[in-house]
Structure formats: structure tokens, C-alpha cells
PDB file of C-alpha atoms in Angstrom:
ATOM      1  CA  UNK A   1     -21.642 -30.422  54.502  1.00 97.00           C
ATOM      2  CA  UNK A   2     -21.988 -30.873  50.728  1.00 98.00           C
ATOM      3  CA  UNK A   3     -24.877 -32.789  49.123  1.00 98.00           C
ATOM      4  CA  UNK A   4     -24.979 -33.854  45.533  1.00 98.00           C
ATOM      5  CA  UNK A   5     -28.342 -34.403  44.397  1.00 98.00           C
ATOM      6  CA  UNK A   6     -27.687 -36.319  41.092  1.00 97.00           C
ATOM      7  CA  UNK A   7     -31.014 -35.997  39.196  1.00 95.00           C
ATOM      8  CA  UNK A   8     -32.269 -33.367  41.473  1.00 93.00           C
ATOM      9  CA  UNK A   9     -34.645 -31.569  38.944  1.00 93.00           C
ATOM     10  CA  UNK A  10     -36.514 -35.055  38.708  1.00 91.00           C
ATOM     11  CA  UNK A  11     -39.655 -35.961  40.331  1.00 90.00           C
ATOM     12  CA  UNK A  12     -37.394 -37.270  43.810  1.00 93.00           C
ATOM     13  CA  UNK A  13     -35.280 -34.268  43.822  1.00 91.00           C
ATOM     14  CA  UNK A  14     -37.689 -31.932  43.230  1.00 93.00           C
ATOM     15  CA  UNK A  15     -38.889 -32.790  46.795  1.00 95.00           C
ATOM     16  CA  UNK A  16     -36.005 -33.404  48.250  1.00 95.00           C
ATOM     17  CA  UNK A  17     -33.769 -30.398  47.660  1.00 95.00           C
ATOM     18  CA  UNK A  18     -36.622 -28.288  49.830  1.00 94.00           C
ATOM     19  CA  UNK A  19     -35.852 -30.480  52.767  1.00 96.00           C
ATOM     20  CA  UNK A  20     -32.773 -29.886  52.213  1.00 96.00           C
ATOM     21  CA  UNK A  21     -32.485 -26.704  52.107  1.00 94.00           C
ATOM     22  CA  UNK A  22     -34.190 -26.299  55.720  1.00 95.00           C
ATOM     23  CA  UNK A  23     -31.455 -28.511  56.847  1.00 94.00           C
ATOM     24  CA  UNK A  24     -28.926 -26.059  58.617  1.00 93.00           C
ATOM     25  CA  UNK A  25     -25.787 -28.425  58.761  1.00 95.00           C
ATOM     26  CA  UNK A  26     -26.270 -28.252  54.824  1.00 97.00           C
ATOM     27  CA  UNK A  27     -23.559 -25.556  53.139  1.00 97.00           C
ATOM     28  CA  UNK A  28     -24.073 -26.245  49.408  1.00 97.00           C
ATOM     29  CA  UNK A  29     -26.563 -28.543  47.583  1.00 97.00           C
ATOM     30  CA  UNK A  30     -25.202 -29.650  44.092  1.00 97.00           C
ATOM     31  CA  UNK A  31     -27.725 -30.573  41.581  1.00 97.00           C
ATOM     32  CA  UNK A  32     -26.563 -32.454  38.376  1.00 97.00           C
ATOM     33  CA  UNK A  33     -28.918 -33.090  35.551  1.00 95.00           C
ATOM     34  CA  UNK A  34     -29.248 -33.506  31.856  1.00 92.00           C
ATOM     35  CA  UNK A  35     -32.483 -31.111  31.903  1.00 87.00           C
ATOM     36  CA  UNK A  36     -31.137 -27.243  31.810  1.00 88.00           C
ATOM     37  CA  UNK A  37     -34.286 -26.040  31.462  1.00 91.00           C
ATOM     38  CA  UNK A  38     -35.951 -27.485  34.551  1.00 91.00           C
ATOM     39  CA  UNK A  39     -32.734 -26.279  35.619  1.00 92.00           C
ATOM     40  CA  UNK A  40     -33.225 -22.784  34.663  1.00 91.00           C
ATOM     41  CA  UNK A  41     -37.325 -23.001  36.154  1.00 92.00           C
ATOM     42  CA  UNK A  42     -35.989 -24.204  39.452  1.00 91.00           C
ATOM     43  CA  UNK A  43     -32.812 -21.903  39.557  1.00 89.00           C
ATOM     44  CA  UNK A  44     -36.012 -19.017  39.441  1.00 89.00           C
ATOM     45  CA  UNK A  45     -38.314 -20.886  42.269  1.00 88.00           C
ATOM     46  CA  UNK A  46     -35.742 -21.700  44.995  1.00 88.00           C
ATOM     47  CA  UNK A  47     -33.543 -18.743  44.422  1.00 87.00           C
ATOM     48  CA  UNK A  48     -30.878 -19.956  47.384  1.00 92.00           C
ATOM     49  CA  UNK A  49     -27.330 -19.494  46.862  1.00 93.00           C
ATOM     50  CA  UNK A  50     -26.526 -22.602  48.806  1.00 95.00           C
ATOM     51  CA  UNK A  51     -27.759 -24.291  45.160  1.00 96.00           C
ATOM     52  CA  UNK A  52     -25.421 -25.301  42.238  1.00 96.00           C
ATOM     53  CA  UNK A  53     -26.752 -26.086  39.472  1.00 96.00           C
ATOM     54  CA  UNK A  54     -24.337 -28.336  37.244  1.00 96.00           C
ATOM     55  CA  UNK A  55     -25.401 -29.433  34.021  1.00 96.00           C
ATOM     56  CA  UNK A  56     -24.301 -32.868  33.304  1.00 96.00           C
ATOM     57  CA  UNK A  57     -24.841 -36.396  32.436  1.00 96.00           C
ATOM     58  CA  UNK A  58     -24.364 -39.675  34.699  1.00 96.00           C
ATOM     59  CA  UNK A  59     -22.975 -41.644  31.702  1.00 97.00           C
ATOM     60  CA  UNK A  60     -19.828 -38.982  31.465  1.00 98.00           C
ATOM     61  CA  UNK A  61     -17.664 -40.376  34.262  1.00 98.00           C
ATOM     62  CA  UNK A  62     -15.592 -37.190  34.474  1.00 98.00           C
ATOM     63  CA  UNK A  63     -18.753 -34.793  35.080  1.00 98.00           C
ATOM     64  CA  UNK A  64     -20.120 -37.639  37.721  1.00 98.00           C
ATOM     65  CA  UNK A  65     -16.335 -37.532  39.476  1.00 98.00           C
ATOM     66  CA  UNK A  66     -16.595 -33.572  39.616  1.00 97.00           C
ATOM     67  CA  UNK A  67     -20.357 -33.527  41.182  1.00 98.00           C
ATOM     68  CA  UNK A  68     -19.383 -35.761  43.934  1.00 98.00           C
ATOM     69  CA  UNK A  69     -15.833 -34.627  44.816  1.00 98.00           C
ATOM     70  CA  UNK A  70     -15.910 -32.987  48.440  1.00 98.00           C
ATOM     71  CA  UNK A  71     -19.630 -34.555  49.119  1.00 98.00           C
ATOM     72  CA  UNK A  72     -20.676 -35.837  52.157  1.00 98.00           C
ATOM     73  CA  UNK A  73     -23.352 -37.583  50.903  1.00 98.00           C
ATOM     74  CA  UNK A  74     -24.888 -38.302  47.566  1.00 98.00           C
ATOM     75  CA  UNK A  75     -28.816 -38.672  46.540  1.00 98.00           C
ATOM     76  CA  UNK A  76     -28.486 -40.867  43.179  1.00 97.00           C
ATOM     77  CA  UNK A  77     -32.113 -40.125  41.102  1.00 96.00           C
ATOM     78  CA  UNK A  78     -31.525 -40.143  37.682  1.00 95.00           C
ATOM     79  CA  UNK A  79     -32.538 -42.657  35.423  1.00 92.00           C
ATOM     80  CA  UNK A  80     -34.617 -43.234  32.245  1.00 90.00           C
ATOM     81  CA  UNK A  81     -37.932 -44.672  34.302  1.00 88.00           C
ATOM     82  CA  UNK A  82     -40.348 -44.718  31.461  1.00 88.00           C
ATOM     83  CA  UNK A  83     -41.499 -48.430  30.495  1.00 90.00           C
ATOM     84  CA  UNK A  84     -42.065 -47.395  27.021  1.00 93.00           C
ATOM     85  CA  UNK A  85     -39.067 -45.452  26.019  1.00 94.00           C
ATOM     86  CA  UNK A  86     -36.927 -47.917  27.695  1.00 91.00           C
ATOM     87  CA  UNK A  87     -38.903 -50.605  25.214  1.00 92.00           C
ATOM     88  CA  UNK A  88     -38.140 -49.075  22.392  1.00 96.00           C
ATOM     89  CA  UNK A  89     -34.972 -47.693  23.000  1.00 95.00           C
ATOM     90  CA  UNK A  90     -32.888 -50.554  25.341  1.00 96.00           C
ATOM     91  CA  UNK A  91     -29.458 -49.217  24.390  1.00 96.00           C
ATOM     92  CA  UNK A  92     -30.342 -45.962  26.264  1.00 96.00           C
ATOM     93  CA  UNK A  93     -31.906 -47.744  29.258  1.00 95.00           C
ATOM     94  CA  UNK A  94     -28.707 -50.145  29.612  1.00 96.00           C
ATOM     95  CA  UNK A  95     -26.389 -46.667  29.094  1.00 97.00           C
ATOM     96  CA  UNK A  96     -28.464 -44.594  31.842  1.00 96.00           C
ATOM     97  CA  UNK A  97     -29.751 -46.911  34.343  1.00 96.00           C
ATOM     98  CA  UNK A  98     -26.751 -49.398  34.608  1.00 97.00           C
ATOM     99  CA  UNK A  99     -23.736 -47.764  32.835  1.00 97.00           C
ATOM    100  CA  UNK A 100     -24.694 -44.482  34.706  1.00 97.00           C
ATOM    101  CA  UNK A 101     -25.233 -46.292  38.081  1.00 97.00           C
ATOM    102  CA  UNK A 102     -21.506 -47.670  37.408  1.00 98.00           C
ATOM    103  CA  UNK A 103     -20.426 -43.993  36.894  1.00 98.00           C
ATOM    104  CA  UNK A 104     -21.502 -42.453  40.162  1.00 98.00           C
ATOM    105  CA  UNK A 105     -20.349 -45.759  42.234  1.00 98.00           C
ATOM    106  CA  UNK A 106     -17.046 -45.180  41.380  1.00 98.00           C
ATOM    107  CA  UNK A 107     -17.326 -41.619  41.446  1.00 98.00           C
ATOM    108  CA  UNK A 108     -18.387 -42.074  45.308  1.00 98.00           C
ATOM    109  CA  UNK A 109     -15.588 -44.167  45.827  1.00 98.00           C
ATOM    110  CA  UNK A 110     -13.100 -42.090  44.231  1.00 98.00           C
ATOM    111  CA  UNK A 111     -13.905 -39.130  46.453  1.00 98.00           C
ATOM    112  CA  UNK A 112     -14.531 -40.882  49.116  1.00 98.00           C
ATOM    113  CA  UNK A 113     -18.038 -40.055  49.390  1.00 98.00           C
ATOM    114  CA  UNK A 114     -19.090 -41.447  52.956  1.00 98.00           C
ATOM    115  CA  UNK A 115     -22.642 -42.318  52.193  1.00 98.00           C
ATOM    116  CA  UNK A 116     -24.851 -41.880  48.805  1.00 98.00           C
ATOM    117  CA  UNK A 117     -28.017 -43.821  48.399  1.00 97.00           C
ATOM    118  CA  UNK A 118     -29.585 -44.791  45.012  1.00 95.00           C
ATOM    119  CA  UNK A 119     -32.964 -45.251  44.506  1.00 90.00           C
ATOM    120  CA  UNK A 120     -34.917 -47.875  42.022  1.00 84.00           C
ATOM    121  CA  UNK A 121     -38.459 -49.395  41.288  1.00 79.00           C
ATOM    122  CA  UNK A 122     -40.801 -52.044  41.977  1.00 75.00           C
ATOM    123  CA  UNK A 123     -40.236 -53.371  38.352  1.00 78.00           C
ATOM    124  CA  UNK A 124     -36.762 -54.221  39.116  1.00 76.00           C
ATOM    125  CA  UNK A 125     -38.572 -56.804  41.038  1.00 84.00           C
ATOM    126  CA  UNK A 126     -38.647 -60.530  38.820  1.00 85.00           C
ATOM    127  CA  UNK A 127     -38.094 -57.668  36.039  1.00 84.00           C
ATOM    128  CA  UNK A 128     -40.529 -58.435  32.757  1.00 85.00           C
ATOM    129  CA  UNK A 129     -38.768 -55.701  30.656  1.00 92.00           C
ATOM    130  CA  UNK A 130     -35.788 -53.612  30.161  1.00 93.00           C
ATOM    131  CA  UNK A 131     -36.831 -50.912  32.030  1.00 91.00           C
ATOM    132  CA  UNK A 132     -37.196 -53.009  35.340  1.00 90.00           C
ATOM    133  CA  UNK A 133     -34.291 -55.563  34.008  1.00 93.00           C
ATOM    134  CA  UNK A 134     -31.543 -52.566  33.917  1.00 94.00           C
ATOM    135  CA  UNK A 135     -33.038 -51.071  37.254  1.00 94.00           C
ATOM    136  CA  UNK A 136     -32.237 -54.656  38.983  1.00 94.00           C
ATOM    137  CA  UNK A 137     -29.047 -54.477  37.280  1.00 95.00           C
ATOM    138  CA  UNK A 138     -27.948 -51.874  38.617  1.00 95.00           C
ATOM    139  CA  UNK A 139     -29.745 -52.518  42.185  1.00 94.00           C
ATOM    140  CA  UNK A 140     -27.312 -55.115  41.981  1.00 95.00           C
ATOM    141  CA  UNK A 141     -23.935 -53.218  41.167  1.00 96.00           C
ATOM    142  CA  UNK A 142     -25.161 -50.709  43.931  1.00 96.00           C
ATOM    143  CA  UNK A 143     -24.983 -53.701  46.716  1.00 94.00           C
ATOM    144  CA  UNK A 144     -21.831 -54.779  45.764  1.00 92.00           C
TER     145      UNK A 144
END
């Protein structure tokens, strides 16, 4: 079985991919994120060739469509999740949160990806800014 952990050097996928890892129907673990030096740190502390470490970006559609392909299931972390970055930077938020979400949906259902789970915040909630707006956005893109 393949996992993609998409944002798996975040907070989430820091604790996840250890779990994983003790899973033993688990072959490979595929880790995609923008952050190749967290990459680089973890790559050090786990030390497990099950682990790929694939530097990439959820708003590039064609590096999203290669993480996934072949994966049974997907972990979908990454996000921008600070309030005030978000604020002052909407454009970004609206690219990572929503047109990223976007990305690895149909990434998932180009491969065929049998199940994938995304994950999102108690802002997205009767959202008050941009941060918890985009979140709900794509909360809602994820249903459908």
C-alpha cells in the first residue's frame, strides 16, 4: 500500500508519518511539501527507506497528479493556517487553501485514489476572515 502524506513535514504529518510507519501493510509513505528543509531534518530523524520525500507544491497540478498516482490513500495537510498571513496576504490563502484543495481532488480522482481525507479548522466555521473563509471553501469543494 502507498500513502501520500501531502503536507507531511507539517504539524499533522509530523505525527502521523510515525504511525505510519509502524503500520506493516504500509510499503512506501510519500511526503510532498513546499518546506525542503524540514524535509532534509526529517529525512535525518526517521531514516526509513519506506519514506519519499518529494518536494512540491499543491497549487502545481502536475506535481499533485505525480504524488498521488498509485496511492491507496491520501492524508491532505497542507495549507497556509496562519490568521495573520492569510490577512495580509488573501491571494495566497485563496491559491493554497482552495486552489490547492482543487489540485489534489482531482489529482485523487485522476488516479483513482480510493480514499484521501483532508483536514480543516474550527474557523472555517461561520468564517470571520480569509483564513477560515478559504478553509470553508474548500471544506466545501472536498464534499462535493
Amino acid at each position: 500500500m502507498i500513502v501520500t502524506v501531502i503536507g507531511g513535514t507539517g504539524s499533522l504529518g509530523r505525527h502521523i508519518i510515525p504511525i505510519l510507519l509502524d503500520q506493516t501493510y504500509i510499503d512506501r509513505i510519500r511526503i510532498l511539501s513546499r518546506g525542503e528543509h524540514t524535509q532534509s531534518w526529517l529525512q535525518e530523524k526517521w531514516s526509513n527507506p519506506k519514506i519519499d520525500f518529494l518536494v512540491g507544491d499543491i497549487r502545481d497540478p502536475y506535481r499533485v497528479l505525480r504524488a498521488t498516482r498509485g496511492a491507496s490513500l491520501v492524508f491532505h495537510f497542507a495549507a497556509m493556517k496562519s490568521v495573520d498571513k492569510a490577512e495580509y496576504d488573501p491571494d495566497e490563502a485563496i491559491s493554497i487553501n482552495v486552489t490547492g484543495t482543487q489540485n489534489v481532488i482531482k489529482a485523487c480522482i485522476e488516479n483513482n485514489v480510493p480514499r484521501a481525507m483532508f483536514t480543516s479548522t474550527d474557523k472555517a466555521v461561520e468564517p470571520l476572515n480569509i483564513y477560515g473563509a478559504s478553509k470553508l471553501c474548500a471544506e466545501k469543494l472536498w464534499i462535493a
